[in-house]
mmCIF file with all atom_site columns, C-alpha atoms in Angstrom:
data_model
loop_
_atom_site.group_PDB
_atom_site.id
_atom_site.type_symbol
_atom_site.label_atom_id
_atom_site.label_alt_id
_atom_site.label_comp_id
_atom_site.label_asym_id
_atom_site.label_entity_id
_atom_site.label_seq_id
_atom_site.pdbx_PDB_ins_code
_atom_site.Cartn_x
_atom_site.Cartn_y
_atom_site.Cartn_z
_atom_site.occupancy
_atom_site.B_iso_or_equiv
_atom_site.pdbx_formal_charge
_atom_site.auth_seq_id
_atom_site.auth_comp_id
_atom_site.auth_asym_id
_atom_site.auth_atom_id
_atom_site.pdbx_PDB_model_num
ATOM 1   C CA . UNK A 1 1   ? -46.967 54.281 59.566 1.00 63.00 ? 1   UNK A CA 1
ATOM 2   C CA . UNK A 1 2   ? -43.265 54.306 60.491 1.00 70.00 ? 2   UNK A CA 1
ATOM 3   C CA . UNK A 1 3   ? -41.330 56.643 58.204 1.00 93.00 ? 3   UNK A CA 1
ATOM 4   C CA . UNK A 1 4   ? -38.028 54.728 58.117 1.00 97.00 ? 4   UNK A CA 1
ATOM 5   C CA . UNK A 1 5   ? -38.008 51.160 59.332 1.00 97.00 ? 5   UNK A CA 1
ATOM 6   C CA . UNK A 1 6   ? -35.179 48.679 59.752 1.00 97.00 ? 6   UNK A CA 1
ATOM 7   C CA . UNK A 1 7   ? -35.050 44.970 60.419 1.00 97.00 ? 7   UNK A CA 1
ATOM 8   C CA . UNK A 1 8   ? -33.851 43.375 62.520 1.00 98.00 ? 8   UNK A CA 1
ATOM 9   C CA . UNK A 1 9   ? -33.496 45.667 65.529 1.00 97.00 ? 9   UNK A CA 1
ATOM 10  C CA . UNK A 1 10  ? -30.960 43.365 67.146 1.00 97.00 ? 10  UNK A CA 1
ATOM 11  C CA . UNK A 1 11  ? -28.572 40.994 65.437 1.00 98.00 ? 11  UNK A CA 1
ATOM 12  C CA . UNK A 1 12  ? -26.158 38.734 67.295 1.00 98.00 ? 12  UNK A CA 1
ATOM 13  C CA . UNK A 1 13  ? -23.899 36.555 65.211 1.00 98.00 ? 13  UNK A CA 1
ATOM 14  C CA . UNK A 1 14  ? -20.510 34.918 65.149 1.00 97.00 ? 14  UNK A CA 1
ATOM 15  C CA . UNK A 1 15  ? -17.376 36.000 63.378 1.00 97.00 ? 15  UNK A CA 1
ATOM 16  C CA . UNK A 1 16  ? -17.172 34.866 59.793 1.00 97.00 ? 16  UNK A CA 1
ATOM 17  C CA . UNK A 1 17  ? -20.916 34.784 59.222 1.00 98.00 ? 17  UNK A CA 1
ATOM 18  C CA . UNK A 1 18  ? -22.762 36.752 56.540 1.00 98.00 ? 18  UNK A CA 1
ATOM 19  C CA . UNK A 1 19  ? -25.755 38.863 57.532 1.00 98.00 ? 19  UNK A CA 1
ATOM 20  C CA . UNK A 1 20  ? -28.133 41.411 56.031 1.00 98.00 ? 20  UNK A CA 1
ATOM 21  C CA . UNK A 1 21  ? -29.999 44.406 57.396 1.00 98.00 ? 21  UNK A CA 1
ATOM 22  C CA . UNK A 1 22  ? -33.043 45.732 55.600 1.00 98.00 ? 22  UNK A CA 1
ATOM 23  C CA . UNK A 1 23  ? -34.358 49.268 55.412 1.00 98.00 ? 23  UNK A CA 1
ATOM 24  C CA . UNK A 1 24  ? -37.527 50.750 53.983 1.00 97.00 ? 24  UNK A CA 1
ATOM 25  C CA . UNK A 1 25  ? -38.840 54.308 53.873 1.00 97.00 ? 25  UNK A CA 1
ATOM 26  C CA . UNK A 1 26  ? -42.356 55.441 53.045 1.00 96.00 ? 26  UNK A CA 1
ATOM 27  C CA . UNK A 1 27  ? -41.577 59.154 52.792 1.00 93.00 ? 27  UNK A CA 1
ATOM 28  C CA . UNK A 1 28  ? -41.211 59.218 49.036 1.00 91.00 ? 28  UNK A CA 1
ATOM 29  C CA . UNK A 1 29  ? -37.587 60.315 49.342 1.00 90.00 ? 29  UNK A CA 1
ATOM 30  C CA . UNK A 1 30  ? -35.109 59.738 46.547 1.00 88.00 ? 30  UNK A CA 1
ATOM 31  C CA . UNK A 1 31  ? -32.014 59.384 48.701 1.00 89.00 ? 31  UNK A CA 1
ATOM 32  C CA . UNK A 1 32  ? -31.175 56.782 51.314 1.00 93.00 ? 32  UNK A CA 1
ATOM 33  C CA . UNK A 1 33  ? -28.157 56.289 53.553 1.00 93.00 ? 33  UNK A CA 1
ATOM 34  C CA . UNK A 1 34  ? -26.385 53.870 55.832 1.00 95.00 ? 34  UNK A CA 1
ATOM 35  C CA . UNK A 1 35  ? -24.561 55.186 58.897 1.00 95.00 ? 35  UNK A CA 1
ATOM 36  C CA . UNK A 1 36  ? -22.482 53.353 61.467 1.00 96.00 ? 36  UNK A CA 1
ATOM 37  C CA . UNK A 1 37  ? -22.497 54.448 65.105 1.00 95.00 ? 37  UNK A CA 1
ATOM 38  C CA . UNK A 1 38  ? -19.723 53.121 67.300 1.00 91.00 ? 38  UNK A CA 1
ATOM 39  C CA . UNK A 1 39  ? -19.736 52.527 71.039 1.00 87.00 ? 39  UNK A CA 1
ATOM 40  C CA . UNK A 1 40  ? -18.766 56.165 71.643 1.00 87.00 ? 40  UNK A CA 1
ATOM 41  C CA . UNK A 1 41  ? -21.829 57.346 69.734 1.00 90.00 ? 41  UNK A CA 1
ATOM 42  C CA . UNK A 1 42  ? -19.782 58.644 66.822 1.00 91.00 ? 42  UNK A CA 1
ATOM 43  C CA . UNK A 1 43  ? -21.904 58.621 63.659 1.00 93.00 ? 43  UNK A CA 1
ATOM 44  C CA . UNK A 1 44  ? -20.256 58.155 60.294 1.00 92.00 ? 44  UNK A CA 1
ATOM 45  C CA . UNK A 1 45  ? -21.780 57.763 56.877 1.00 92.00 ? 45  UNK A CA 1
ATOM 46  C CA . UNK A 1 46  ? -21.047 54.591 54.953 1.00 93.00 ? 46  UNK A CA 1
ATOM 47  C CA . UNK A 1 47  ? -23.128 54.721 51.784 1.00 90.00 ? 47  UNK A CA 1
ATOM 48  C CA . UNK A 1 48  ? -25.754 56.771 50.037 1.00 89.00 ? 48  UNK A CA 1
ATOM 49  C CA . UNK A 1 49  ? -28.064 55.871 47.162 1.00 89.00 ? 49  UNK A CA 1
ATOM 50  C CA . UNK A 1 50  ? -30.148 58.163 45.000 1.00 86.00 ? 50  UNK A CA 1
ATOM 51  C CA . UNK A 1 51  ? -32.864 56.511 42.938 1.00 83.00 ? 51  UNK A CA 1
ATOM 52  C CA . UNK A 1 52  ? -31.136 53.143 43.258 1.00 83.00 ? 52  UNK A CA 1
ATOM 53  C CA . UNK A 1 53  ? -27.771 54.574 42.212 1.00 86.00 ? 53  UNK A CA 1
ATOM 54  C CA . UNK A 1 54  ? -24.761 54.588 44.522 1.00 87.00 ? 54  UNK A CA 1
ATOM 55  C CA . UNK A 1 55  ? -23.594 58.171 45.046 1.00 84.00 ? 55  UNK A CA 1
ATOM 56  C CA . UNK A 1 56  ? -21.594 58.068 48.251 1.00 81.00 ? 56  UNK A CA 1
ATOM 57  C CA . UNK A 1 57  ? -19.228 55.283 49.145 1.00 83.00 ? 57  UNK A CA 1
ATOM 58  C CA . UNK A 1 58  ? -16.982 56.103 52.036 1.00 83.00 ? 58  UNK A CA 1
ATOM 59  C CA . UNK A 1 59  ? -13.930 54.073 52.894 1.00 77.00 ? 59  UNK A CA 1
ATOM 60  C CA . UNK A 1 60  ? -15.777 50.936 53.859 1.00 87.00 ? 60  UNK A CA 1
ATOM 61  C CA . UNK A 1 61  ? -14.415 47.380 53.548 1.00 90.00 ? 61  UNK A CA 1
ATOM 62  C CA . UNK A 1 62  ? -15.556 45.445 50.516 1.00 92.00 ? 62  UNK A CA 1
ATOM 63  C CA . UNK A 1 63  ? -17.287 43.050 52.884 1.00 96.00 ? 63  UNK A CA 1
ATOM 64  C CA . UNK A 1 64  ? -20.061 45.652 53.110 1.00 95.00 ? 64  UNK A CA 1
ATOM 65  C CA . UNK A 1 65  ? -22.312 45.718 50.079 1.00 94.00 ? 65  UNK A CA 1
ATOM 66  C CA . UNK A 1 66  ? -25.404 47.898 49.899 1.00 93.00 ? 66  UNK A CA 1
ATOM 67  C CA . UNK A 1 67  ? -28.221 47.056 47.543 1.00 93.00 ? 67  UNK A CA 1
ATOM 68  C CA . UNK A 1 68  ? -31.163 49.189 46.524 1.00 93.00 ? 68  UNK A CA 1
ATOM 69  C CA . UNK A 1 69  ? -33.890 47.245 44.707 1.00 93.00 ? 69  UNK A CA 1
ATOM 70  C CA . UNK A 1 70  ? -35.990 50.407 44.449 1.00 92.00 ? 70  UNK A CA 1
ATOM 71  C CA . UNK A 1 71  ? -35.782 53.907 45.821 1.00 90.00 ? 71  UNK A CA 1
ATOM 72  C CA . UNK A 1 72  ? -37.812 52.998 48.912 1.00 95.00 ? 72  UNK A CA 1
ATOM 73  C CA . UNK A 1 73  ? -35.465 50.224 49.990 1.00 96.00 ? 73  UNK A CA 1
ATOM 74  C CA . UNK A 1 74  ? -31.790 50.081 50.854 1.00 96.00 ? 74  UNK A CA 1
ATOM 75  C CA . UNK A 1 75  ? -30.348 46.898 52.271 1.00 96.00 ? 75  UNK A CA 1
ATOM 76  C CA . UNK A 1 76  ? -26.914 46.276 53.715 1.00 97.00 ? 76  UNK A CA 1
ATOM 77  C CA . UNK A 1 77  ? -25.205 42.930 53.358 1.00 97.00 ? 77  UNK A CA 1
ATOM 78  C CA . UNK A 1 78  ? -22.074 42.184 55.356 1.00 97.00 ? 78  UNK A CA 1
ATOM 79  C CA . UNK A 1 79  ? -19.811 39.253 54.535 1.00 97.00 ? 79  UNK A CA 1
ATOM 80  C CA . UNK A 1 80  ? -17.316 37.558 56.820 1.00 97.00 ? 80  UNK A CA 1
ATOM 81  C CA . UNK A 1 81  ? -18.307 39.526 59.886 1.00 97.00 ? 81  UNK A CA 1
ATOM 82  C CA . UNK A 1 82  ? -15.547 40.707 62.213 1.00 97.00 ? 82  UNK A CA 1
ATOM 83  C CA . UNK A 1 83  ? -15.553 41.774 65.847 1.00 97.00 ? 83  UNK A CA 1
ATOM 84  C CA . UNK A 1 84  ? -14.967 45.373 64.778 1.00 95.00 ? 84  UNK A CA 1
ATOM 85  C CA . UNK A 1 85  ? -18.212 45.386 62.853 1.00 96.00 ? 85  UNK A CA 1
ATOM 86  C CA . UNK A 1 86  ? -20.118 45.450 66.124 1.00 97.00 ? 86  UNK A CA 1
ATOM 87  C CA . UNK A 1 87  ? -21.993 48.741 66.158 1.00 97.00 ? 87  UNK A CA 1
ATOM 88  C CA . UNK A 1 88  ? -25.397 50.253 65.635 1.00 97.00 ? 88  UNK A CA 1
ATOM 89  C CA . UNK A 1 89  ? -26.259 50.714 61.986 1.00 98.00 ? 89  UNK A CA 1
ATOM 90  C CA . UNK A 1 90  ? -28.728 53.405 61.014 1.00 97.00 ? 90  UNK A CA 1
ATOM 91  C CA . UNK A 1 91  ? -30.603 53.785 57.796 1.00 97.00 ? 91  UNK A CA 1
ATOM 92  C CA . UNK A 1 92  ? -31.775 57.277 56.828 1.00 95.00 ? 92  UNK A CA 1
ATOM 93  C CA . UNK A 1 93  ? -33.509 59.003 53.949 1.00 93.00 ? 93  UNK A CA 1
ATOM 94  C CA . UNK A 1 94  ? -33.824 62.545 52.635 1.00 89.00 ? 94  UNK A CA 1
ATOM 95  C CA . UNK A 1 95  ? -35.028 64.585 49.716 1.00 82.00 ? 95  UNK A CA 1
ATOM 96  C CA . UNK A 1 96  ? -32.694 65.196 46.816 1.00 73.00 ? 96  UNK A CA 1
ATOM 97  C CA . UNK A 1 97  ? -31.114 68.569 47.666 1.00 64.00 ? 97  UNK A CA 1
ATOM 98  C CA . UNK A 1 98  ? -30.713 69.445 44.027 1.00 62.00 ? 98  UNK A CA 1
ATOM 99  C CA . UNK A 1 99  ? -34.469 69.589 43.481 1.00 60.00 ? 99  UNK A CA 1
ATOM 100 C CA . UNK A 1 100 ? -35.148 72.480 45.803 1.00 57.00 ? 100 UNK A CA 1
ATOM 101 C CA . UNK A 1 101 ? -33.566 73.974 48.820 1.00 54.00 ? 101 UNK A CA 1
ATOM 102 C CA . UNK A 1 102 ? -34.625 71.515 51.449 1.00 54.00 ? 102 UNK A CA 1
ATOM 103 C CA . UNK A 1 103 ? -33.209 71.808 54.882 1.00 61.00 ? 103 UNK A CA 1
ATOM 104 C CA . UNK A 1 104 ? -31.047 68.819 54.315 1.00 67.00 ? 104 UNK A CA 1
ATOM 105 C CA . UNK A 1 105 ? -32.911 67.022 57.032 1.00 81.00 ? 105 UNK A CA 1
ATOM 106 C CA . UNK A 1 106 ? -32.423 63.301 57.142 1.00 89.00 ? 106 UNK A CA 1
ATOM 107 C CA . UNK A 1 107 ? -34.932 60.958 58.684 1.00 92.00 ? 107 UNK A CA 1
ATOM 108 C CA . UNK A 1 108 ? -33.345 58.113 60.591 1.00 96.00 ? 108 UNK A CA 1
ATOM 109 C CA . UNK A 1 109 ? -34.575 54.621 61.286 1.00 97.00 ? 109 UNK A CA 1
ATOM 110 C CA . UNK A 1 110 ? -34.490 53.121 64.780 1.00 96.00 ? 110 UNK A CA 1
ATOM 111 C CA . UNK A 1 111 ? -31.165 51.411 64.198 1.00 97.00 ? 111 UNK A CA 1
ATOM 112 C CA . UNK A 1 112 ? -29.922 47.817 64.121 1.00 98.00 ? 112 UNK A CA 1
ATOM 113 C CA . UNK A 1 113 ? -27.597 46.814 66.923 1.00 97.00 ? 113 UNK A CA 1
ATOM 114 C CA . UNK A 1 114 ? -25.140 44.306 65.511 1.00 98.00 ? 114 UNK A CA 1
ATOM 115 C CA . UNK A 1 115 ? -23.071 42.263 67.936 1.00 98.00 ? 115 UNK A CA 1
ATOM 116 C CA . UNK A 1 116 ? -20.368 40.009 66.558 1.00 98.00 ? 116 UNK A CA 1
ATOM 117 C CA . UNK A 1 117 ? -19.014 37.399 68.953 1.00 97.00 ? 117 UNK A CA 1
ATOM 118 C CA . UNK B 2 1   ? -10.628 69.904 56.133 1.00 34.00 ? 1   UNK B CA 1
ATOM 119 C CA . UNK B 2 2   ? -14.115 70.169 57.469 1.00 40.00 ? 2   UNK B CA 1
ATOM 120 C CA . UNK B 2 3   ? -14.861 68.926 60.938 1.00 47.00 ? 3   UNK B CA 1
ATOM 121 C CA . UNK B 2 4   ? -17.534 69.490 63.469 1.00 57.00 ? 4   UNK B CA 1
ATOM 122 C CA . UNK B 2 5   ? -16.818 68.858 67.115 1.00 52.00 ? 5   UNK B CA 1
ATOM 123 C CA . UNK B 2 6   ? -18.183 69.260 70.584 1.00 46.00 ? 6   UNK B CA 1
ATOM 124 C CA . UNK B 2 7   ? -16.629 70.553 73.787 1.00 49.00 ? 7   UNK B CA 1
ATOM 125 C CA . UNK B 2 8   ? -18.523 68.592 76.455 1.00 48.00 ? 8   UNK B CA 1
ATOM 126 C CA . UNK B 2 9   ? -19.211 64.889 76.258 1.00 85.00 ? 9   UNK B CA 1
ATOM 127 C CA . UNK B 2 10  ? -21.704 64.802 79.156 1.00 91.00 ? 10  UNK B CA 1
ATOM 128 C CA . UNK B 2 11  ? -23.882 67.481 80.678 1.00 93.00 ? 11  UNK B CA 1
ATOM 129 C CA . UNK B 2 12  ? -25.840 66.907 83.882 1.00 95.00 ? 12  UNK B CA 1
ATOM 130 C CA . UNK B 2 13  ? -28.596 69.402 84.459 1.00 96.00 ? 13  UNK B CA 1
ATOM 131 C CA . UNK B 2 14  ? -31.295 69.816 87.060 1.00 97.00 ? 14  UNK B CA 1
ATOM 132 C CA . UNK B 2 15  ? -34.839 69.528 85.816 1.00 97.00 ? 15  UNK B CA 1
ATOM 133 C CA . UNK B 2 16  ? -36.163 72.984 85.107 1.00 97.00 ? 16  UNK B CA 1
ATOM 134 C CA . UNK B 2 17  ? -32.764 74.530 84.509 1.00 97.00 ? 17  UNK B CA 1
ATOM 135 C CA . UNK B 2 18  ? -31.495 75.614 81.131 1.00 96.00 ? 18  UNK B CA 1
ATOM 136 C CA . UNK B 2 19  ? -29.040 73.466 79.159 1.00 96.00 ? 19  UNK B CA 1
ATOM 137 C CA . UNK B 2 20  ? -26.349 74.703 76.829 1.00 96.00 ? 20  UNK B CA 1
ATOM 138 C CA . UNK B 2 21  ? -24.658 72.344 74.399 1.00 95.00 ? 21  UNK B CA 1
ATOM 139 C CA . UNK B 2 22  ? -21.676 73.603 72.436 1.00 94.00 ? 22  UNK B CA 1
ATOM 140 C CA . UNK B 2 23  ? -20.252 72.752 69.064 1.00 94.00 ? 23  UNK B CA 1
ATOM 141 C CA . UNK B 2 24  ? -17.186 74.027 67.221 1.00 92.00 ? 24  UNK B CA 1
ATOM 142 C CA . UNK B 2 25  ? -16.490 73.837 63.516 1.00 90.00 ? 25  UNK B CA 1
ATOM 143 C CA . UNK B 2 26  ? -13.345 74.409 61.542 1.00 87.00 ? 26  UNK B CA 1
ATOM 144 C CA . UNK B 2 27  ? -14.432 75.506 58.070 1.00 84.00 ? 27  UNK B CA 1
ATOM 145 C CA . UNK B 2 28  ? -15.111 79.236 57.978 1.00 82.00 ? 28  UNK B CA 1
ATOM 146 C CA . UNK B 2 29  ? -17.076 78.729 54.760 1.00 83.00 ? 29  UNK B CA 1
ATOM 147 C CA . UNK B 2 30  ? -19.625 76.511 56.495 1.00 84.00 ? 30  UNK B CA 1
ATOM 148 C CA . UNK B 2 31  ? -23.064 77.971 55.976 1.00 84.00 ? 31  UNK B CA 1
ATOM 149 C CA . UNK B 2 32  ? -25.601 75.588 57.414 1.00 89.00 ? 32  UNK B CA 1
ATOM 150 C CA . UNK B 2 33  ? -25.866 73.559 60.598 1.00 92.00 ? 33  UNK B CA 1
ATOM 151 C CA . UNK B 2 34  ? -28.360 71.120 62.026 1.00 93.00 ? 34  UNK B CA 1
ATOM 152 C CA . UNK B 2 35  ? -28.917 69.873 65.542 1.00 95.00 ? 35  UNK B CA 1
ATOM 153 C CA . UNK B 2 36  ? -30.097 66.320 66.097 1.00 95.00 ? 36  UNK B CA 1
ATOM 154 C CA . UNK B 2 37  ? -31.377 64.641 69.239 1.00 97.00 ? 37  UNK B CA 1
ATOM 155 C CA . UNK B 2 38  ? -30.890 60.930 69.791 1.00 96.00 ? 38  UNK B CA 1
ATOM 156 C CA . UNK B 2 39  ? -32.830 59.276 72.574 1.00 96.00 ? 39  UNK B CA 1
ATOM 157 C CA . UNK B 2 40  ? -31.743 55.950 73.954 1.00 94.00 ? 40  UNK B CA 1
ATOM 158 C CA . UNK B 2 41  ? -32.498 53.104 71.550 1.00 92.00 ? 41  UNK B CA 1
ATOM 159 C CA . UNK B 2 42  ? -33.658 55.421 68.783 1.00 95.00 ? 42  UNK B CA 1
ATOM 160 C CA . UNK B 2 43  ? -32.262 57.094 65.707 1.00 96.00 ? 43  UNK B CA 1
ATOM 161 C CA . UNK B 2 44  ? -31.252 60.767 65.581 1.00 95.00 ? 44  UNK B CA 1
ATOM 162 C CA . UNK B 2 45  ? -34.118 63.200 65.173 1.00 95.00 ? 45  UNK B CA 1
ATOM 163 C CA . UNK B 2 46  ? -34.003 66.707 63.706 1.00 92.00 ? 46  UNK B CA 1
ATOM 164 C CA . UNK B 2 47  ? -34.401 69.504 66.249 1.00 94.00 ? 47  UNK B CA 1
ATOM 165 C CA . UNK B 2 48  ? -33.505 72.769 64.597 1.00 94.00 ? 48  UNK B CA 1
ATOM 166 C CA . UNK B 2 49  ? -31.263 74.197 61.926 1.00 92.00 ? 49  UNK B CA 1
ATOM 167 C CA . UNK B 2 50  ? -29.564 77.510 61.263 1.00 94.00 ? 50  UNK B CA 1
ATOM 168 C CA . UNK B 2 51  ? -28.045 79.190 58.237 1.00 91.00 ? 51  UNK B CA 1
ATOM 169 C CA . UNK B 2 52  ? -24.953 81.341 58.385 1.00 89.00 ? 52  UNK B CA 1
ATOM 170 C CA . UNK B 2 53  ? -26.911 84.491 57.539 1.00 91.00 ? 53  UNK B CA 1
ATOM 171 C CA . UNK B 2 54  ? -28.485 84.213 60.975 1.00 94.00 ? 54  UNK B CA 1
ATOM 172 C CA . UNK B 2 55  ? -26.975 84.571 64.441 1.00 95.00 ? 55  UNK B CA 1
ATOM 173 C CA . UNK B 2 56  ? -29.898 83.088 66.283 1.00 97.00 ? 56  UNK B CA 1
ATOM 174 C CA . UNK B 2 57  ? -32.873 80.891 65.641 1.00 96.00 ? 57  UNK B CA 1
ATOM 175 C CA . UNK B 2 58  ? -35.567 79.900 68.072 1.00 96.00 ? 58  UNK B CA 1
ATOM 176 C CA . UNK B 2 59  ? -37.817 76.895 68.207 1.00 94.00 ? 59  UNK B CA 1
ATOM 177 C CA . UNK B 2 60  ? -40.018 75.479 70.872 1.00 92.00 ? 60  UNK B CA 1
ATOM 178 C CA . UNK B 2 61  ? -37.904 75.674 74.059 1.00 96.00 ? 61  UNK B CA 1
ATOM 179 C CA . UNK B 2 62  ? -34.739 75.487 71.957 1.00 97.00 ? 62  UNK B CA 1
ATOM 180 C CA . UNK B 2 63  ? -32.518 78.248 70.646 1.00 97.00 ? 63  UNK B CA 1
ATOM 181 C CA . UNK B 2 64  ? -29.479 77.877 68.451 1.00 97.00 ? 64  UNK B CA 1
ATOM 182 C CA . UNK B 2 65  ? -26.816 80.558 68.445 1.00 97.00 ? 65  UNK B CA 1
ATOM 183 C CA . UNK B 2 66  ? -24.184 80.870 65.762 1.00 96.00 ? 66  UNK B CA 1
ATOM 184 C CA . UNK B 2 67  ? -20.967 82.816 66.257 1.00 95.00 ? 67  UNK B CA 1
ATOM 185 C CA . UNK B 2 68  ? -19.175 82.847 62.946 1.00 93.00 ? 68  UNK B CA 1
ATOM 186 C CA . UNK B 2 69  ? -16.268 84.871 64.301 1.00 93.00 ? 69  UNK B CA 1
ATOM 187 C CA . UNK B 2 70  ? -15.124 82.052 66.533 1.00 94.00 ? 70  UNK B CA 1
ATOM 188 C CA . UNK B 2 71  ? -16.779 79.280 64.506 1.00 93.00 ? 71  UNK B CA 1
ATOM 189 C CA . UNK B 2 72  ? -18.952 78.134 67.323 1.00 94.00 ? 72  UNK B CA 1
ATOM 190 C CA . UNK B 2 73  ? -22.588 77.234 67.704 1.00 94.00 ? 73  UNK B CA 1
ATOM 191 C CA . UNK B 2 74  ? -24.652 76.285 70.685 1.00 97.00 ? 74  UNK B CA 1
ATOM 192 C CA . UNK B 2 75  ? -27.996 74.726 71.417 1.00 97.00 ? 75  UNK B CA 1
ATOM 193 C CA . UNK B 2 76  ? -29.880 76.074 74.382 1.00 98.00 ? 76  UNK B CA 1
ATOM 194 C CA . UNK B 2 77  ? -32.741 74.147 75.921 1.00 98.00 ? 77  UNK B CA 1
ATOM 195 C CA . UNK B 2 78  ? -34.990 76.140 78.201 1.00 97.00 ? 78  UNK B CA 1
ATOM 196 C CA . UNK B 2 79  ? -36.534 74.581 81.308 1.00 97.00 ? 79  UNK B CA 1
ATOM 197 C CA . UNK B 2 80  ? -34.957 71.186 80.677 1.00 97.00 ? 80  UNK B CA 1
ATOM 198 C CA . UNK B 2 81  ? -37.323 68.269 81.151 1.00 96.00 ? 81  UNK B CA 1
ATOM 199 C CA . UNK B 2 82  ? -36.701 64.545 81.706 1.00 96.00 ? 82  UNK B CA 1
ATOM 200 C CA . UNK B 2 83  ? -37.674 63.936 78.099 1.00 96.00 ? 83  UNK B CA 1
ATOM 201 C CA . UNK B 2 84  ? -34.720 66.050 77.031 1.00 97.00 ? 84  UNK B CA 1
ATOM 202 C CA . UNK B 2 85  ? -32.307 63.395 78.262 1.00 97.00 ? 85  UNK B CA 1
ATOM 203 C CA . UNK B 2 86  ? -30.541 62.277 75.106 1.00 97.00 ? 86  UNK B CA 1
ATOM 204 C CA . UNK B 2 87  ? -27.375 62.633 73.066 1.00 96.00 ? 87  UNK B CA 1
ATOM 205 C CA . UNK B 2 88  ? -27.278 65.817 71.010 1.00 97.00 ? 88  UNK B CA 1
ATOM 206 C CA . UNK B 2 89  ? -25.307 66.184 67.804 1.00 95.00 ? 89  UNK B CA 1
ATOM 207 C CA . UNK B 2 90  ? -24.466 69.128 65.666 1.00 94.00 ? 90  UNK B CA 1
ATOM 208 C CA . UNK B 2 91  ? -24.145 68.237 62.000 1.00 92.00 ? 91  UNK B CA 1
ATOM 209 C CA . UNK B 2 92  ? -23.219 69.910 58.770 1.00 88.00 ? 92  UNK B CA 1
ATOM 210 C CA . UNK B 2 93  ? -24.194 68.946 55.216 1.00 81.00 ? 93  UNK B CA 1
ATOM 211 C CA . UNK B 2 94  ? -21.778 69.594 52.350 1.00 75.00 ? 94  UNK B CA 1
ATOM 212 C CA . UNK B 2 95  ? -21.912 73.109 50.937 1.00 70.00 ? 95  UNK B CA 1
ATOM 213 C CA . UNK B 2 96  ? -22.260 71.864 47.412 1.00 67.00 ? 96  UNK B CA 1
ATOM 214 C CA . UNK B 2 97  ? -25.728 70.545 46.823 1.00 62.00 ? 97  UNK B CA 1
ATOM 215 C CA . UNK B 2 98  ? -25.705 67.034 45.587 1.00 60.00 ? 98  UNK B CA 1
ATOM 216 C CA . UNK B 2 99  ? -28.220 64.289 45.394 1.00 54.00 ? 99  UNK B CA 1
ATOM 217 C CA . UNK B 2 100 ? -26.699 62.891 48.497 1.00 64.00 ? 100 UNK B CA 1
ATOM 218 C CA . UNK B 2 101 ? -26.329 64.759 51.687 1.00 71.00 ? 101 UNK B CA 1
ATOM 219 C CA . UNK B 2 102 ? -23.209 63.545 53.429 1.00 79.00 ? 102 UNK B CA 1
ATOM 220 C CA . UNK B 2 103 ? -23.808 64.844 56.914 1.00 84.00 ? 103 UNK B CA 1
ATOM 221 C CA . UNK B 2 104 ? -20.718 65.334 59.027 1.00 86.00 ? 104 UNK B CA 1
ATOM 222 C CA . UNK B 2 105 ? -21.625 64.790 62.649 1.00 90.00 ? 105 UNK B CA 1
ATOM 223 C CA . UNK B 2 106 ? -19.946 66.139 65.729 1.00 86.00 ? 106 UNK B CA 1
ATOM 224 C CA . UNK B 2 107 ? -18.991 63.763 68.495 1.00 86.00 ? 107 UNK B CA 1
ATOM 225 C CA . UNK B 2 108 ? -22.205 64.237 70.495 1.00 91.00 ? 108 UNK B CA 1
ATOM 226 C CA . UNK B 2 109 ? -23.028 65.491 73.976 1.00 94.00 ? 109 UNK B CA 1
ATOM 227 C CA . UNK B 2 110 ? -25.038 63.423 76.414 1.00 95.00 ? 110 UNK B CA 1
ATOM 228 C CA . UNK B 2 111 ? -27.545 65.417 78.461 1.00 96.00 ? 111 UNK B CA 1
ATOM 229 C CA . UNK B 2 112 ? -28.677 63.827 81.720 1.00 96.00 ? 112 UNK B CA 1
ATOM 230 C CA . UNK B 2 113 ? -31.618 65.490 83.425 1.00 96.00 ? 113 UNK B CA 1
ATOM 231 C CA . UNK B 2 114 ? -31.717 65.058 87.190 1.00 94.00 ? 114 UNK B CA 1
ATOM 232 C CA . UNK B 2 115 ? -35.137 65.121 88.863 1.00 88.00 ? 115 UNK B CA 1
#
């Protein structure tokens, strides 16, 4: 009954490889997000989707490509992995703030620790 | 531009004492703040929020204070327990409501509870 789930939890791979991280939420939310957390715990948004449509795309290399097959899923594919991609990636979801006046609370998944060697 | 930041990167506190975590922001028009708690190996979790029309908001063992004059907010944890050991973030959503909710996070403060 996990609200936001991610797979895998750990991912160790070599430079140049392509990898994907999957995320699913069962909260019925319309909006999903990907965040990157660096080694100093700094959290920064990468992408956001609303009803399968990309609405936030921060300055992220083209090697990162999110895909949302439906509003409950948001996957992140990374091509040609680099050492600097090593981080913890968090998926999150929230209600659409335009629909009401929700608190803006986002529900985060457990994170995927990506290590590029 | 908007930014949300923290004063103390690490706070060591004796079990049973009160903890105070600080956060500064730069945009005087900011009107809503959220505190998140991130335990080791887990994602951030909502603790409490506060709107700018309030100076104080209380939850269970937590109180958030907002000082708009100096653009500062703090999270107070009463009778800190071992389970409070975590990294705490203040965060701010954009003022304009949009489908997305681009949270801007502060740098985080690690709270270590000593037995």
